[in-house]
Coordinates of C-alpha atoms and ligand atoms in Angstrom, one line a residue:
Chain D
M4 CA 0.0 0.0 0.0
A5 CA 1.3 3.5 -0.9
P6 CA 1.8 6.1 1.8
P7 CA -1.2 8.4 2.2
A8 CA -0.8 10.9 -0.6
N9 CA -1.7 14.0 1.4
D10 CA 0.5 13.3 4.3
K11 CA 4.2 12.8 4.7
V12 CA 3.8 11.0 8.0
V13 CA 1.3 8.9 9.8
Y14 CA 1.3 10.3 13.3
L15 CA 0.7 7.6 15.9
D16 CA 2.0 9.5 18.9
A17 CA -1.0 11.7 19.8
A18 CA -0.9 10.4 23.4
A19 CA 2.4 12.3 23.8
T20 CA 1.0 15.4 22.2
S21 CA -1.5 16.2 19.5
W22 CA -0.2 17.0 16.0
P23 CA -0.9 18.7 13.7
K24 CA -2.8 21.4 15.6
P25 CA -6.2 22.1 13.9
P26 CA -6.3 25.2 11.7
E27 CA -9.0 26.6 14.2
V28 CA -6.5 26.4 17.0
L29 CA -3.7 28.1 15.0
A30 CA -6.1 30.8 13.9
A31 CA -7.3 31.5 17.4
L32 CA -3.7 31.6 18.6
T33 CA -2.7 34.1 15.9
R34 CA -5.7 36.2 16.5
H35 CA -5.0 36.3 20.2
L36 CA -1.4 37.3 19.8
A37 CA -2.2 40.0 17.3
D38 CA -5.3 41.5 19.0
S39 CA -5.2 40.6 22.6
G40 CA -1.6 40.4 23.6
G41 CA -1.8 42.1 27.0
N42 CA -1.3 40.5 30.4
P43 CA -4.8 39.4 31.6
G44 CA -6.1 40.6 34.9
R45 CA -3.2 42.8 35.5
A46 CA -4.3 46.2 34.0
G47 CA -7.4 47.9 32.7
H48 CA -6.2 48.8 29.2
R49 CA -7.7 47.3 26.2
L50 CA -5.1 44.7 25.4
S51 CA -5.1 43.4 28.9
L52 CA -8.9 43.3 29.0
A53 CA -9.0 41.6 25.6
A54 CA -6.7 38.9 27.0
G55 CA -8.8 38.6 30.1
R56 CA -12.0 38.1 28.1
N57 CA -10.3 35.4 26.1
L58 CA -9.4 33.5 29.3
C59 CA -12.9 34.0 30.7
A60 CA -14.4 32.4 27.6
V61 CA -12.0 29.4 27.8
R62 CA -12.8 28.9 31.5
E63 CA -16.5 28.9 30.7
G64 CA -16.0 26.4 27.8
L65 CA -14.0 24.1 30.1
A66 CA -16.6 24.3 32.8
A67 CA -19.3 23.3 30.3
L68 CA -17.1 20.5 28.9
F69 CA -16.8 19.0 32.4
G70 CA -20.4 19.7 33.5
L71 CA -19.4 22.3 36.1
K72 CA -21.7 25.2 36.9
D73 CA -19.1 27.5 38.3
P74 CA -16.2 28.3 35.9
S75 CA -14.0 29.6 38.7
R76 CA -13.6 26.0 39.7
I77 CA -11.2 25.7 36.7
A78 CA -7.7 26.6 37.7
F79 CA -5.2 26.9 34.8
S80 CA -1.8 25.3 35.2
S81 CA 1.2 24.3 33.1
G82 CA -0.3 20.9 32.5
A83 CA -1.5 17.6 34.0
T84 CA 1.8 17.2 35.9
E85 CA 1.5 20.4 37.8
S86 CA -2.2 19.9 38.5
L87 CA -1.5 16.4 39.9
N88 CA 1.2 17.9 42.1
L89 CA -1.2 20.6 43.3
A90 CA -4.0 18.1 44.0
L91 CA -1.9 15.4 45.7
R92 CA 0.6 17.7 47.5
G93 CA -2.2 20.1 48.4
L94 CA -4.3 17.6 50.1
L95 CA -2.1 14.9 51.6
R96 CA -0.3 15.2 55.0
R97 CA 1.6 12.8 57.2
G98 CA -0.8 10.0 58.4
D99 CA -3.1 10.3 55.4
V100 CA -3.7 7.5 52.9
V101 CA -3.8 7.6 49.1
V102 CA -5.2 4.6 47.3
A103 CA -3.9 4.5 43.7
D104 CA -5.1 2.6 40.7
P105 CA -2.6 0.3 39.0
L106 CA -2.2 2.3 35.8
I107 CA -0.7 5.5 37.2
H108 CA 1.7 7.6 35.2
N109 CA 4.9 9.0 36.8
A110 CA 3.1 12.3 36.9
S111 CA 1.3 11.0 39.9
A112 CA 3.5 8.0 40.9
R113 CA 6.5 10.1 41.6
V114 CA 4.4 12.6 43.6
I115 CA 3.0 9.9 45.9
S116 CA 6.4 8.2 46.2
A117 CA 7.8 11.5 47.5
L118 CA 4.8 11.9 49.8
A119 CA 5.4 8.4 51.1
H120 CA 8.8 9.6 52.4
E121 CA 6.9 12.3 54.2
G122 CA 4.7 9.9 56.1
V123 CA 1.8 9.5 53.7
H124 CA 0.6 5.9 53.4
V125 CA 0.5 4.8 49.7
V126 CA -1.7 1.8 48.8
H127 CA -1.6 0.4 45.3
A128 CA -4.8 -1.3 44.3
P129 CA -4.2 -4.4 42.2
P130 CA -5.3 -4.6 38.5
D131 CA -7.8 -7.2 37.2
A132 CA -6.5 -10.3 35.3
S133 CA -6.2 -8.4 32.1
G134 CA -4.2 -5.6 33.7
A135 CA -7.0 -3.1 33.7
F136 CA -8.5 -1.1 36.5
D137 CA -10.4 -3.3 38.9
L138 CA -13.3 -1.5 40.5
D139 CA -13.8 -4.2 43.2
A140 CA -10.2 -4.1 44.3
F141 CA -10.3 -0.3 44.3
V142 CA -13.4 -0.3 46.5
A143 CA -11.9 -2.8 48.9
A144 CA -8.7 -0.9 49.2
L145 CA -10.5 2.4 49.9
R146 CA -12.8 0.7 52.5
T147 CA -9.8 -0.8 54.3
A148 CA -8.0 2.6 54.2
A149 CA -11.1 4.3 55.7
E150 CA -11.3 1.7 58.5
Q151 CA -7.7 1.9 59.4
C152 CA -6.7 5.5 58.8
R153 CA -7.5 8.3 61.2
G154 CA -6.3 10.9 58.7
R155 CA -7.6 11.9 55.2
V156 CA -8.3 9.2 52.6
L157 CA -7.8 10.0 48.9
G158 CA -8.4 7.9 45.8
L159 CA -6.2 8.3 42.7
L160 CA -7.6 7.3 39.4
T161 CA -6.1 7.3 35.9
L162 CA -9.2 7.9 33.8
A163 CA -7.6 6.7 30.6
S164 CA -4.3 4.8 30.5
N165 CA -1.5 6.1 28.4
V166 CA -0.2 2.5 28.1
S167 CA -3.3 0.3 27.5
G168 CA -5.8 3.0 26.4
T169 CA -8.5 1.6 28.7
I170 CA -11.0 3.9 30.2
A171 CA -11.9 3.6 33.9
P172 CA -15.4 4.2 35.2
L173 CA -15.3 7.8 36.7
G174 CA -18.8 7.7 38.3
A175 CA -18.3 4.3 40.0
A176 CA -14.8 5.3 41.3
A177 CA -16.1 8.6 42.7
E178 CA -18.9 6.7 44.4
A179 CA -16.4 4.2 45.9
A180 CA -14.4 7.2 47.2
R181 CA -17.5 8.8 48.6
E182 CA -18.3 5.6 50.6
A183 CA -14.9 5.9 52.1
D184 CA -15.5 9.6 52.8
A185 CA -12.7 10.3 50.4
M186 CA -12.0 12.7 47.6
L187 CA -10.9 11.4 44.2
V188 CA -7.9 12.8 42.3
V189 CA -8.4 12.0 38.6
D190 CA -5.5 12.0 36.1
A191 CA -7.5 12.8 33.0
A192 CA -4.4 13.7 30.9
Q193 CA -5.3 11.0 28.3
A194 CA -9.1 11.3 28.7
V195 CA -10.0 14.9 28.1
G196 CA -11.1 15.5 24.5
H197 CA -11.5 11.8 23.9
L198 CA -14.7 11.1 25.9
P199 CA -17.5 12.9 27.7
I200 CA -16.5 13.7 31.3
D201 CA -19.2 14.8 33.6
L202 CA -18.2 16.0 37.1
A203 CA -21.8 16.1 38.1
E204 CA -21.4 12.3 38.6
A205 CA -18.1 12.9 40.5
P206 CA -18.6 16.1 42.5
N207 CA -16.0 14.8 45.0
A208 CA -13.3 14.7 42.2
L209 CA -10.4 16.9 41.4
L210 CA -9.6 16.4 37.7
A211 CA -6.2 17.2 36.3
F212 CA -5.9 17.7 32.6
A213 CA -3.4 18.7 29.9
G214 CA -4.1 21.1 27.1
H215 CA -1.8 19.8 24.5
K216 CA -3.1 16.2 24.0
G217 CA -6.8 15.5 23.5
L218 CA -7.7 19.2 23.8
L219 CA -5.5 19.9 20.7
G220 CA -3.7 22.9 22.3
L221 CA -0.1 23.7 23.1
Q222 CA 2.4 22.1 25.4
G223 CA 2.7 23.9 28.8
S224 CA -1.1 24.3 29.2
G225 CA -3.7 22.5 31.3
G226 CA -5.5 22.9 34.5
L227 CA -7.3 21.4 37.5
A228 CA -11.1 21.2 37.7
L229 CA -12.6 21.1 41.2
G230 CA -15.8 19.1 41.5
A231 CA -18.7 21.0 43.1
E232 CA -18.2 19.4 46.6
I233 CA -14.5 20.1 46.8
D234 CA -13.7 22.7 49.4
P235 CA -10.8 24.8 48.0
A236 CA -9.7 25.7 51.5
L237 CA -8.6 22.1 52.0
L238 CA -6.2 22.4 49.1
I239 CA -2.9 24.1 49.8
P240 CA -1.6 26.0 46.8
L241 CA 1.7 24.9 45.2
R242 CA 2.7 28.4 44.3
R243 CA 2.0 31.8 45.8
G244 CA 2.4 35.1 44.1
G245 CA 0.7 37.9 42.2
T246 CA -2.8 37.5 41.0
G247 CA -3.8 41.1 40.1
S248 CA -6.3 40.9 43.0
R249 CA -6.0 42.0 46.7
S250 CA -2.7 43.6 45.8
E251 CA -2.5 45.4 49.2
S252 CA -2.2 42.0 50.9
E253 CA 0.8 39.8 51.2
E254 CA -1.4 36.8 51.8
Q255 CA -2.5 34.6 48.9
P256 CA -6.2 35.2 48.2
D257 CA -8.5 32.4 49.3
F258 CA -11.0 32.8 46.5
L259 CA -11.2 30.9 43.2
P260 CA -9.5 30.8 40.8
D261 CA -6.8 33.2 42.2
R262 CA -5.9 30.9 45.1
F263 CA -4.3 28.5 42.6
E264 CA -3.2 30.9 39.8
A265 CA -0.3 32.9 41.2
G266 CA 1.9 34.5 38.6
T267 CA 1.4 35.3 35.0
P268 CA -0.7 32.7 33.3
N269 CA -0.1 31.3 29.8
P270 CA -2.7 33.1 27.6
P271 CA -1.5 31.7 24.3
G272 CA -1.7 28.2 25.6
I273 CA -5.0 28.7 27.2
V274 CA -6.5 30.3 24.1
A275 CA -5.3 27.4 22.0
L276 CA -6.8 24.8 24.2
G277 CA -10.0 26.8 24.3
A278 CA -10.2 26.7 20.6
G279 CA -9.7 22.9 20.8
V280 CA -12.5 22.7 23.4
A281 CA -14.9 24.7 21.2
L282 CA -14.1 22.4 18.2
L283 CA -14.5 19.2 20.2
R284 CA -17.8 20.3 21.8
A285 CA -19.2 21.2 18.4
A286 CA -18.1 17.8 17.1
S287 CA -19.6 16.1 20.3
L288 CA -17.5 14.1 22.8
D289 CA -19.6 11.0 22.3
A290 CA -18.7 11.1 18.6
E291 CA -15.0 11.6 19.5
E292 CA -15.1 8.6 21.8
E293 CA -16.7 6.4 19.1
R294 CA -14.1 7.5 16.6
G295 CA -11.3 6.6 19.0
A296 CA -12.9 3.3 19.9
E297 CA -13.3 2.5 16.2
K298 CA -9.6 3.1 15.6
S299 CA -8.6 0.9 18.5
R300 CA -10.8 -2.0 17.3
L301 CA -9.3 -1.6 13.8
L302 CA -5.7 -1.6 15.3
I303 CA -6.3 -4.6 17.6
E304 CA -7.8 -6.6 14.7
G305 CA -4.9 -5.8 12.4
L306 CA -2.3 -6.5 15.0
C307 CA -3.9 -9.9 15.8
R308 CA -3.7 -10.7 12.1
I309 CA 0.0 -9.9 11.9
G310 CA 0.7 -12.5 14.7
G311 CA 3.5 -12.8 17.2
L312 CA 2.3 -9.6 19.0
R313 CA 0.7 -9.3 22.4
I314 CA -1.9 -6.5 22.9
L315 CA -1.5 -5.0 26.4
G316 CA -4.7 -5.1 28.5
P317 CA -8.1 -6.4 27.7
G318 CA -9.4 -7.3 24.2
P319 CA -11.4 -5.2 21.7
E320 CA -14.5 -5.4 23.9
A321 CA -13.1 -3.1 26.5
R322 CA -13.8 0.7 26.5
R323 CA -10.7 2.4 25.1
I324 CA -9.6 5.7 23.7
G325 CA -7.8 5.5 20.3
L326 CA -4.7 3.9 21.7
V327 CA -3.3 0.4 21.6
S328 CA 0.1 -0.9 22.8
F329 CA 1.7 -4.2 22.1
T330 CA 4.9 -6.2 22.6
V331 CA 6.7 -8.0 19.8
E332 CA 8.2 -11.4 19.8
G333 CA 11.5 -11.9 17.9
A334 CA 12.4 -8.3 17.3
D335 CA 13.7 -5.3 19.1
P336 CA 10.8 -2.8 19.5
A337 CA 13.2 0.1 19.2
A338 CA 14.5 -1.2 15.9
V339 CA 11.0 -1.7 14.7
A340 CA 10.0 1.9 15.6
L341 CA 13.1 3.3 13.9
A342 CA 12.4 1.4 10.7
L343 CA 8.7 2.5 10.8
D344 CA 9.9 6.1 11.0
D345 CA 12.8 5.9 8.5
E346 CA 11.2 3.8 5.9
F347 CA 7.5 4.4 6.2
G348 CA 6.9 7.7 7.9
V349 CA 5.0 5.9 10.7
L350 CA 5.7 7.7 14.0
C351 CA 5.0 5.9 17.2
R352 CA 6.5 5.6 20.7
V353 CA 8.3 2.6 22.3
G354 CA 9.5 2.0 25.8
L355 CA 7.9 2.5 29.2
H356 CA 5.9 5.6 28.4
C357 CA 6.8 7.2 31.8
A358 CA 4.5 4.6 33.4
P359 CA 6.6 1.7 34.8
R360 CA 3.9 0.7 37.2
A361 CA 1.3 0.4 34.4
H362 CA 3.7 -1.7 32.4
R363 CA 4.1 -3.9 35.5
A364 CA 0.3 -4.3 35.7
L365 CA 0.2 -5.1 32.0
G366 CA 3.1 -7.6 32.1
S367 CA 5.4 -5.6 29.9
Y368 CA 7.9 -4.4 32.4
P369 CA 10.9 -3.8 32.0
D370 CA 11.0 -4.3 28.2
G371 CA 8.2 -1.9 27.5
A372 CA 6.0 -1.9 24.4
I373 CA 5.2 -0.2 21.1
R374 CA 2.3 2.3 21.3
F375 CA 0.1 3.3 18.4
A376 CA -2.0 6.3 19.4
P377 CA -3.4 7.8 16.2
G378 CA -4.0 11.5 16.0
R379 CA -7.4 12.9 15.2
D380 CA -6.6 13.2 11.5
V381 CA -5.3 9.7 11.0
D382 CA -8.0 7.9 9.1
E383 CA -8.7 4.2 8.4
D384 CA -6.5 4.1 5.3
A385 CA -3.6 5.5 7.2
L386 CA -4.1 2.9 10.0
H387 CA -4.1 0.1 7.4
Y388 CA -0.9 1.6 5.9
A389 CA 0.7 1.7 9.3
L390 CA -0.3 -2.0 10.0
D391 CA 1.0 -3.0 6.6
S392 CA 4.3 -1.2 7.3
L393 CA 4.6 -2.9 10.6
A394 CA 4.0 -6.3 9.0
Q395 CA 6.8 -5.7 6.5
V396 CA 9.3 -4.4 9.1
L397 CA 8.6 -7.4 11.4
K398 CA 9.0 -9.9 8.6
R399 CA 12.4 -8.5 7.8
E400 CA 13.5 -8.1 11.5
R401 CA 12.4 -11.6 12.4
S402 CA 14.4 -13.1 9.5
R403 CA 17.6 -11.5 10.6
Chain T
M10 CA -19.5 53.8 21.3
N11 CA -19.8 54.4 25.0
P12 CA -23.1 55.9 25.9
T13 CA -22.3 55.7 29.6
H14 CA -21.8 58.9 31.4
P15 CA -21.7 60.1 35.1
P16 CA -23.0 59.4 37.5
F17 CA -21.4 56.0 37.4
A18 CA -21.7 52.8 39.4
Y19 CA -18.8 50.5 39.7
V20 CA -19.1 46.8 40.4
L21 CA -16.0 45.7 42.3
F22 CA -14.8 42.1 42.3
F23 CA -12.4 40.0 44.2
T24 CA -11.0 38.4 41.1
S25 CA -10.6 39.4 37.5
A26 CA -12.0 36.0 36.5
A27 CA -15.4 37.2 37.9
A28 CA -15.0 40.7 36.4
F29 CA -14.8 39.2 32.9
R30 CA -17.7 37.0 33.5
A31 CA -19.7 39.9 34.8
E32 CA -18.9 42.0 31.7
R33 CA -20.2 39.2 29.5
V34 CA -23.3 38.7 31.5
A35 CA -24.1 42.4 31.4
R36 CA -23.4 42.7 27.7
D37 CA -25.4 39.6 26.9
A38 CA -28.3 41.2 28.7
G39 CA -28.0 44.4 26.6
I40 CA -26.8 46.7 29.4
A41 CA -25.5 49.5 27.2
G42 CA -22.1 50.9 28.1
A43 CA -21.2 48.3 30.7
R44 CA -17.4 48.4 30.5
L45 CA -14.4 47.1 32.3
V46 CA -12.1 49.9 33.4
P47 CA -9.2 50.2 35.9
T48 CA -10.7 50.4 39.3
P49 CA -10.7 54.1 40.5
R50 CA -8.2 54.7 43.3
S51 CA -10.9 56.0 45.5
L52 CA -12.7 52.7 45.5
S53 CA -9.8 50.3 45.9
S54 CA -6.0 50.2 46.2
D55 CA -6.1 47.2 43.9
C56 CA -4.7 47.0 40.4
G57 CA -7.8 45.2 39.1
A58 CA -10.6 46.0 36.8
A59 CA -14.1 47.1 37.8
L60 CA -17.3 47.0 35.7
R61 CA -18.4 50.6 35.1
L62 CA -22.1 51.2 34.5
D63 CA -24.7 53.9 34.2
E64 CA -25.7 54.5 37.8
A65 CA -29.3 53.7 36.7
A66 CA -28.3 50.2 35.6
A67 CA -26.8 49.2 39.0
E68 CA -29.8 47.6 40.4
A69 CA -30.5 45.5 37.2
V70 CA -26.9 44.4 37.0
A71 CA -26.7 43.3 40.6
T72 CA -29.7 41.1 40.0
L73 CA -28.2 39.7 36.8
L74 CA -25.0 38.9 38.5
L75 CA -26.7 37.2 41.4
N76 CA -28.8 35.1 39.1
A77 CA -25.8 34.1 37.1
A78 CA -23.9 33.3 40.3
V79 CA -21.0 35.7 39.4
P80 CA -19.5 36.7 42.7
F81 CA -18.7 40.4 43.3
D82 CA -17.6 42.4 46.3
R83 CA -19.9 45.4 46.1
I84 CA -21.3 48.1 44.0
E85 CA -20.2 51.7 44.5
R86 CA -21.8 54.8 43.2
V87 CA -19.5 57.7 42.3
S88 CA -20.9 61.0 41.1
Ligands
PLP3 C1 -1.6 9.4 32.0 C2 -0.8 10.7 32.0 N1 -0.8 11.5 33.0 C3 -0.1 12.7 33.0 C4 0.7 13.1 32.0 C5 1.4 14.4 32.0 O1 0.9 15.4 31.2 P1 1.8 16.7 31.0 O2 3.2 16.3 30.6 O3 1.1 17.5 30.0 O4 1.9 17.4 32.4 C6 0.7 12.3 30.8 C7 1.5 12.7 29.6 O5 2.2 11.9 29.0 C8 -0.1 11.1 30.8 O6 -0.1 10.2 29.8

């Protein structure tokens, strides 16, 4: 099969960052920089006000995306990593317990490891037999924690895994946390933009998201969404500094979103992700999820046909974003990826994907796996081309 | 472009995030001349923006903001 004529590459690394950015995002970014380039919330002149209005619109769009009534419950940040640091560090103290799902990324795993050195108890709930999130085990671990711990109990959930692509049940996990009188920190880095997320069914959740992946914006953008029941006073800010409000005071404001937004924000990044949000809401998140699921089914089917590959996680019946990882027998995955890039223009990611614990749960540690995470523009033909390219590379590598 | 004239009312906010929402709510409701301006020094030592209105519109805007759950500090009249 010939490479797709309109594209030089088949981009299968959208889980790392989205590419190419949609024209709507680039246009919004250019418009913002040209017409609204002031510092928002810091002055009353027209360029500052224009920037502030743009941020306001994005906050409102995100609130609507997550089913939140109050847009001030969206705090912007530099990405999912910072938001997870804020949520976990902001809530957990010596003697508290955090119950983590088995598919955590280092963006949360390294934070709770550090907290463990500071006297926080870390419990890792086991996966199910396929390596996916196991609700029963999560519920049981939360229950035990609630019985044994005199401090605060927190659940930690990876909504969509960056290794297996599987989607965890947000509402059920939030309910499990509620029964343990716990809040739920949600790593939604791989979920936002790919599926509907409704914090009305998880009002006790704090949802960390990145702007540059499913939301189609720029690196260095993202935020933390606070469910309606989360008391912001419980969450200690990571950073303190100027907010443009209460300037007479040297204390950090306690109101939202200023409590968590010290320092100059990232308006270009915020505007870009806002354009992505508008585009995705117009397209419908249900439709986005179906498109992703369709791609994963096609990939799993194609990979099974090639043979000698092991798909990580459950089979095609599981709820997945458009992301499938697999291990290869009889060839070095790094060599396979290099050949795919050099000879076929197929771009993917190999290794541990910053998630060693998830690879352990999925039985692919320490060797890692090859991950195919097709971008939004990668169509069925391009996926067939990628599968075909992989088959050719494997045939040659295995005959070496 | 700006039919507003004194006497003015100023809606003061804790956070600029609320100020921008308030401006949109007021404009969506057709409150002519509602405009974000630097907060007058006499009202606040802050560097933030305030929503300036025709004094006559103050009552209506207060109701709009309460209904839209946009938090504000207070409304000041300045002649
Ligand atoms: C599951 C998961 N969590 C968190 C992150 C971190 O996101 P960011 O690098 O934007 O902070 C990633 C990104 O790779 C991820 O896949």
